């Protein structure tokens, strides 16, 4: 039985079935292992998915709390400008093959583009150079940084982006900062700032405020000069020009000397007096012009300031001749500056038809003016008109004149002598205007020549020489039209019109 079971077990059929059973077990084992692996993989995937979901949930919960603050507008603007002004696209277009391909496609347009880019680059460089040259010039750098900053803003809102309110605001801030910094109120820097403010107020049409600024500055200058002269009279100023008992100022060091190129020695009180007094004369002359302006028309105030300016100039000249020049006092006003004050007063008297007062002032101004100057011809024209329009007084009664002045009365000019003198000065004005050449010649020379011809016409008409007058007016008219001098054209045409009506008037 056992043998039969064994035989049965070992039969080929049973062996085949045994193999099938083995294969089945192997298959089951493989399937089980596969299921186990899939179970493991699914578990790991689920763990990864759960981790990702948790990370996303955490990041979503953290984002509102950990969000970066926004950039300030200035940085955003700089970033936009940096991106907009980036040269990478332009440089990439001008590289090797790109440049050759662009030239092959459209050579004319490429050349024009290069020229335009060169022009834009040149303009940008020039603008940057002009900006730094102007705002970094000595008129700003000689001030402390804060004052220079306020002054730059004031000039920016005055000239480049006009805004009167902001400009006035920064001018006031600059003046307040000068006072807080302890700057000398009579230094060239501070007084120049006030004069600049007055000039800007005049420019925008605020004549009253401009006058007030200059009047206040003139009062302060006069007061300082008065106190200084009083101290000198009381013996409080020594021979070196400093207050008695105060140490003598030391000369500037090498570093300070580099900053101040014009002054090598410290300024004493006499030198400061010369500077402040000369500035006062200039301010007074400017006030005379402002008071004479058509928007103000205060002739009396104008005359007072102009007379004071001329008298101050002459008194200072006399004092120096009598007492001599003090130590460190320096030179007085230049001849051109003195002539300018005399001319301003002469113009004032001429506007009031006081030609007997204007003529000697113009004559003195001519003597102080350079001979080869266009403005000298203008002064000669003014003198010619003043002489031609002077009224001639009748012969005086000797019984009503003191004995000492009988000879002077007999020597008074007659009408013909005045006209002859006026004609001589007009001819000299014409010659002076014609002989000026080179860099000294300006448009003022041509205009002075046209005015001289017109004055010769008026003088000839006064003398009764109608043909001479008509010829001179015609020459003046042609010259004025050629140089586009409208006032000369109008004056010559009016002169010819007067000559055309003169015969009919005389016949009636």
CSV table of N, CA and C in Angstrom, one decimal, residues 164-252:
chain,number,residue,atom,x,y,z
A,164,UNK,N,7.0,131.3,-8.5
A,164,UNK,CA,7.3,132.5,-7.6
A,164,UNK,C,7.2,132.1,-6.2
A,165,UNK,N,6.2,131.4,-5.8
A,165,UNK,CA,6.0,131.1,-4.4
A,165,UNK,C,7.1,130.2,-3.8
A,166,UNK,N,7.5,129.2,-4.6
A,166,UNK,CA,8.6,128.3,-4.1
A,166,UNK,C,9.9,129.1,-4.1
A,167,UNK,N,10.1,129.9,-5.2
A,167,UNK,CA,11.4,130.6,-5.3
A,167,UNK,C,11.5,131.6,-4.1
A,168,UNK,N,10.5,132.3,-3.8
A,168,UNK,CA,10.5,133.3,-2.7
A,168,UNK,C,10.7,132.5,-1.4
A,169,UNK,N,10.1,131.3,-1.3
A,169,UNK,CA,10.3,130.5,0.0
A,169,UNK,C,11.7,130.2,0.2
A,170,UNK,N,12.4,129.7,-0.8
A,170,UNK,CA,13.8,129.2,-0.7
A,170,UNK,C,14.7,130.4,-0.6
A,171,UNK,N,14.4,131.5,-1.2
A,171,UNK,CA,15.2,132.7,-1.0
A,171,UNK,C,15.2,133.1,0.5
A,172,UNK,N,14.0,133.1,1.1
A,172,UNK,CA,13.9,133.5,2.5
A,172,UNK,C,14.6,132.5,3.4
A,173,UNK,N,14.5,131.2,3.0
A,173,UNK,CA,15.2,130.1,3.8
A,173,UNK,C,16.7,130.4,3.8
A,174,UNK,N,17.2,130.7,2.6
A,174,UNK,CA,18.6,130.9,2.4
A,174,UNK,C,19.1,132.1,3.2
A,175,UNK,N,18.3,133.2,3.3
A,175,UNK,CA,18.7,134.3,4.1
A,175,UNK,C,18.7,134.0,5.6
A,176,UNK,N,17.7,133.3,6.0
A,176,UNK,CA,17.6,132.9,7.4
A,176,UNK,C,18.8,132.0,7.8
A,177,UNK,N,19.1,131.1,6.9
A,177,UNK,CA,20.3,130.2,7.2
A,177,UNK,C,21.6,131.0,7.2
A,178,UNK,N,21.7,132.0,6.4
A,178,UNK,CA,22.9,132.9,6.5
A,178,UNK,C,23.0,133.5,7.9
A,179,UNK,N,21.8,134.0,8.4
A,179,UNK,CA,21.8,134.6,9.7
A,179,UNK,C,22.1,133.6,10.8
A,180,UNK,N,21.6,132.4,10.7
A,180,UNK,CA,21.8,131.4,11.7
A,180,UNK,C,23.2,130.9,11.7
A,181,UNK,N,23.9,130.9,10.5
A,181,UNK,CA,25.2,130.4,10.4
A,181,UNK,C,26.2,131.5,10.8
A,182,UNK,N,25.8,132.7,11.1
A,182,UNK,CA,26.7,133.7,11.6
A,182,UNK,C,27.5,134.4,10.5
A,183,UNK,N,27.0,134.3,9.2
A,183,UNK,CA,27.8,135.0,8.2
A,183,UNK,C,27.7,136.5,8.3
A,184,UNK,N,28.7,137.2,7.8
A,184,UNK,CA,28.7,138.6,7.9
A,184,UNK,C,27.6,139.2,7.0
A,185,UNK,N,26.7,140.0,7.5
A,185,UNK,CA,25.6,140.5,6.6
A,185,UNK,C,26.1,141.5,5.6
A,186,UNK,N,27.4,142.0,5.7
A,186,UNK,CA,27.9,142.9,4.8
A,186,UNK,C,29.0,142.3,3.9
A,187,UNK,N,29.0,140.9,3.9
A,187,UNK,CA,29.9,140.2,3.0
A,187,UNK,C,29.4,140.3,1.6
A,188,UNK,N,30.2,140.0,0.6
A,188,UNK,CA,29.8,140.0,-0.8
A,188,UNK,C,28.8,138.9,-1.0
A,189,UNK,N,28.9,137.8,-0.3
A,189,UNK,CA,28.0,136.7,-0.5
A,189,UNK,C,26.6,137.0,-0.1
A,190,UNK,N,26.4,137.5,1.1
A,190,UNK,CA,25.1,137.8,1.7
A,190,UNK,C,24.5,139.0,0.9
A,191,UNK,N,25.2,140.1,0.7
A,191,UNK,CA,24.7,141.2,0.0
A,191,UNK,C,24.4,140.8,-1.5
A,192,UNK,N,25.2,140.0,-2.1
A,192,UNK,CA,24.9,139.5,-3.4
A,192,UNK,C,23.6,138.7,-3.5
A,193,UNK,N,23.3,137.9,-2.4
A,193,UNK,CA,22.1,137.1,-2.4
A,193,UNK,C,20.9,138.1,-2.3
A,194,UNK,N,21.0,139.1,-1.5
A,194,UNK,CA,19.9,140.1,-1.4
A,194,UNK,C,19.7,140.8,-2.8
A,195,UNK,N,20.8,141.2,-3.4
A,195,UNK,CA,20.7,141.9,-4.7
A,195,UNK,C,20.1,140.9,-5.7
A,196,UNK,N,20.4,139.6,-5.7
A,196,UNK,CA,19.8,138.7,-6.6
A,196,UNK,C,18.3,138.5,-6.4
A,197,UNK,N,17.9,138.6,-5.1
A,197,UNK,CA,16.5,138.5,-4.8
A,197,UNK,C,15.8,139.7,-5.4
A,198,UNK,N,16.3,140.9,-5.2
A,198,UNK,CA,15.7,142.1,-5.8
A,198,UNK,C,15.6,142.1,-7.3
A,199,UNK,N,16.7,141.6,-7.9
A,199,UNK,CA,16.7,141.4,-9.4
A,199,UNK,C,15.6,140.5,-9.9
A,200,UNK,N,15.4,139.4,-9.1
A,200,UNK,CA,14.4,138.4,-9.5
A,200,UNK,C,13.0,139.0,-9.3
A,201,UNK,N,12.8,139.8,-8.2
A,201,UNK,CA,11.5,140.4,-8.0
A,201,UNK,C,11.2,141.4,-9.1
A,202,UNK,N,12.2,142.2,-9.5
A,202,UNK,CA,12.0,143.1,-10.7
A,202,UNK,C,11.7,142.3,-11.9
A,203,UNK,N,12.3,141.2,-12.1
A,203,UNK,CA,12.0,140.4,-13.3
A,203,UNK,C,10.6,139.9,-13.4
A,204,UNK,N,10.0,139.5,-12.3
A,204,UNK,CA,8.6,139.0,-12.3
A,204,UNK,C,7.6,140.2,-12.2
A,205,UNK,N,8.1,141.4,-12.2
A,205,UNK,CA,7.2,142.6,-12.2
A,205,UNK,C,6.8,143.1,-10.8
A,206,UNK,N,7.4,142.6,-9.7
A,206,UNK,CA,7.1,143.0,-8.4
A,206,UNK,C,8.1,144.1,-8.0
A,207,UNK,N,7.9,145.3,-8.6
A,207,UNK,CA,8.8,146.4,-8.5
A,207,UNK,C,8.8,147.0,-7.0
A,208,UNK,N,7.7,147.0,-6.4
A,208,UNK,CA,7.6,147.5,-5.0
A,208,UNK,C,8.4,146.7,-4.1
A,209,UNK,N,8.3,145.4,-4.2
A,209,UNK,CA,9.1,144.5,-3.3
A,209,UNK,C,10.5,144.6,-3.6
A,210,UNK,N,10.9,144.7,-4.9
A,210,UNK,CA,12.3,144.8,-5.2
A,210,UNK,C,12.9,146.1,-4.6
A,211,UNK,N,12.1,147.2,-4.7
A,211,UNK,CA,12.6,148.5,-4.1
A,211,UNK,C,12.7,148.3,-2.6
A,212,UNK,N,11.8,147.6,-1.9
A,212,UNK,CA,11.9,147.5,-0.5
A,212,UNK,C,13.1,146.7,-0.1
A,213,UNK,N,13.5,145.7,-0.8
A,213,UNK,CA,14.7,144.9,-0.5
A,213,UNK,C,15.9,145.7,-0.6
A,214,UNK,N,16.0,146.5,-1.7
A,214,UNK,CA,17.2,147.3,-1.9
A,214,UNK,C,17.3,148.5,-0.9
A,215,UNK,N,16.1,149.1,-0.6
A,215,UNK,CA,16.1,150.1,0.4
A,215,UNK,C,16.6,149.7,1.7
A,216,UNK,N,16.2,148.5,2.1
A,216,UNK,CA,16.6,147.9,3.4
A,216,UNK,C,18.1,147.7,3.4
A,217,UNK,N,18.6,147.1,2.3
A,217,UNK,CA,20.0,146.9,2.2
A,217,UNK,C,20.8,148.2,2.2
A,218,UNK,N,20.3,149.2,1.5
A,218,UNK,CA,21.0,150.5,1.5
A,218,UNK,C,21.0,151.1,2.9
A,219,UNK,N,20.0,151.0,3.6
A,219,UNK,CA,19.9,151.6,5.0
A,219,UNK,C,21.0,150.9,5.8
A,220,UNK,N,21.1,149.6,5.8
A,220,UNK,CA,22.0,148.9,6.6
A,220,UNK,C,23.5,149.3,6.2
A,221,UNK,N,23.7,149.4,4.9
A,221,UNK,CA,25.1,149.8,4.5
A,221,UNK,C,25.4,151.2,5.0
A,222,UNK,N,24.5,152.1,4.8
A,222,UNK,CA,24.8,153.5,5.3
A,222,UNK,C,25.0,153.6,6.8
A,223,UNK,N,24.2,152.8,7.5
A,223,UNK,CA,24.4,152.8,9.0
A,223,UNK,C,25.8,152.2,9.4
A,224,UNK,N,26.2,151.2,8.7
A,224,UNK,CA,27.5,150.6,9.0
A,224,UNK,C,28.6,151.6,8.7
A,225,UNK,N,28.6,152.2,7.6
A,225,UNK,CA,29.6,153.2,7.2
A,225,UNK,C,29.6,154.4,8.2
A,226,UNK,N,28.4,154.8,8.6
A,226,UNK,CA,28.3,155.9,9.6
A,226,UNK,C,29.0,155.5,10.9
A,227,UNK,N,28.7,154.3,11.4
A,227,UNK,CA,29.3,153.9,12.7
A,227,UNK,C,30.8,153.7,12.5
A,228,UNK,N,31.2,153.2,11.4
A,228,UNK,CA,32.7,153.0,11.2
A,228,UNK,C,33.4,154.3,11.2
A,229,UNK,N,32.9,155.3,10.4
A,229,UNK,CA,33.5,156.6,10.4
A,229,UNK,C,33.5,157.3,11.7
A,230,UNK,N,32.4,157.1,12.5
A,230,UNK,CA,32.4,157.7,13.9
A,230,UNK,C,33.4,157.1,14.8
A,231,UNK,N,33.6,155.8,14.6
A,231,UNK,CA,34.7,155.1,15.4
A,231,UNK,C,36.0,155.6,15.0
A,232,UNK,N,36.2,155.8,13.7
A,232,UNK,CA,37.5,156.3,13.3
A,232,UNK,C,37.8,157.7,13.8
A,233,UNK,N,36.7,158.6,13.8
A,233,UNK,CA,36.9,159.9,14.4
A,233,UNK,C,37.2,159.9,15.9
A,234,UNK,N,36.7,158.9,16.6
A,234,UNK,CA,36.9,158.9,18.0
A,234,UNK,C,38.2,158.2,18.4
A,235,UNK,N,39.0,157.8,17.4
A,235,UNK,CA,40.3,157.1,17.6
A,235,UNK,C,40.2,155.7,18.0
A,236,UNK,N,39.1,155.0,17.7
A,236,UNK,CA,38.9,153.6,18.1
A,236,UNK,C,39.5,152.6,17.0
A,237,UNK,N,40.0,153.2,15.9
A,237,UNK,CA,40.6,152.4,14.9
A,237,UNK,C,42.1,152.8,14.7
A,238,UNK,N,42.9,151.8,14.8
A,238,UNK,CA,44.4,152.0,14.8
A,238,UNK,C,44.8,152.2,13.3
A,239,UNK,N,46.1,152.4,13.2
A,239,UNK,CA,46.7,152.7,11.8
A,239,UNK,C,46.6,151.5,10.9
A,240,UNK,N,46.5,150.3,11.4
A,240,UNK,CA,46.4,149.1,10.6
A,240,UNK,C,44.9,148.9,10.1
A,241,UNK,N,44.0,149.7,10.6
A,241,UNK,CA,42.6,149.6,10.1
A,241,UNK,C,41.8,148.6,11.0
A,242,UNK,N,42.3,148.3,12.2
A,242,UNK,CA,41.5,147.4,13.0
A,242,UNK,C,41.1,148.1,14.3
A,243,UNK,N,40.2,147.6,15.0
A,243,UNK,CA,39.8,148.2,16.3
A,243,UNK,C,40.9,148.1,17.3
A,244,UNK,N,41.0,149.2,18.1
A,244,UNK,CA,42.1,149.2,19.1
A,244,UNK,C,41.9,148.1,20.1
A,245,UNK,N,42.9,147.4,20.4
A,245,UNK,CA,42.9,146.3,21.4
A,245,UNK,C,42.5,145.0,20.8
A,246,UNK,N,42.2,144.9,19.6
A,246,UNK,CA,41.9,143.6,19.0
A,246,UNK,C,43.2,143.1,18.2
A,247,UNK,N,43.4,141.8,18.3
A,247,UNK,CA,44.6,141.2,17.6
A,247,UNK,C,44.5,141.4,16.1
A,248,UNK,N,45.6,141.5,15.4
A,248,UNK,CA,45.6,141.7,14.0
A,248,UNK,C,45.2,140.4,13.3
A,249,UNK,N,44.3,140.3,12.4
A,249,UNK,CA,44.0,139.1,11.7
A,249,UNK,C,45.2,138.4,11.0
A,250,UNK,N,45.2,137.1,11.1
A,250,UNK,CA,46.3,136.4,10.5
A,250,UNK,C,46.0,136.1,9.0
A,251,UNK,N,47.1,136.1,8.2
A,251,UNK,CA,46.8,135.9,6.8
A,251,UNK,C,46.3,134.4,6.6
A,252,UNK,N,45.6,134.2,5.5
A,252,UNK,CA,45.0,132.8,5.3
A,252,UNK,C,46.1,131.8,5.0
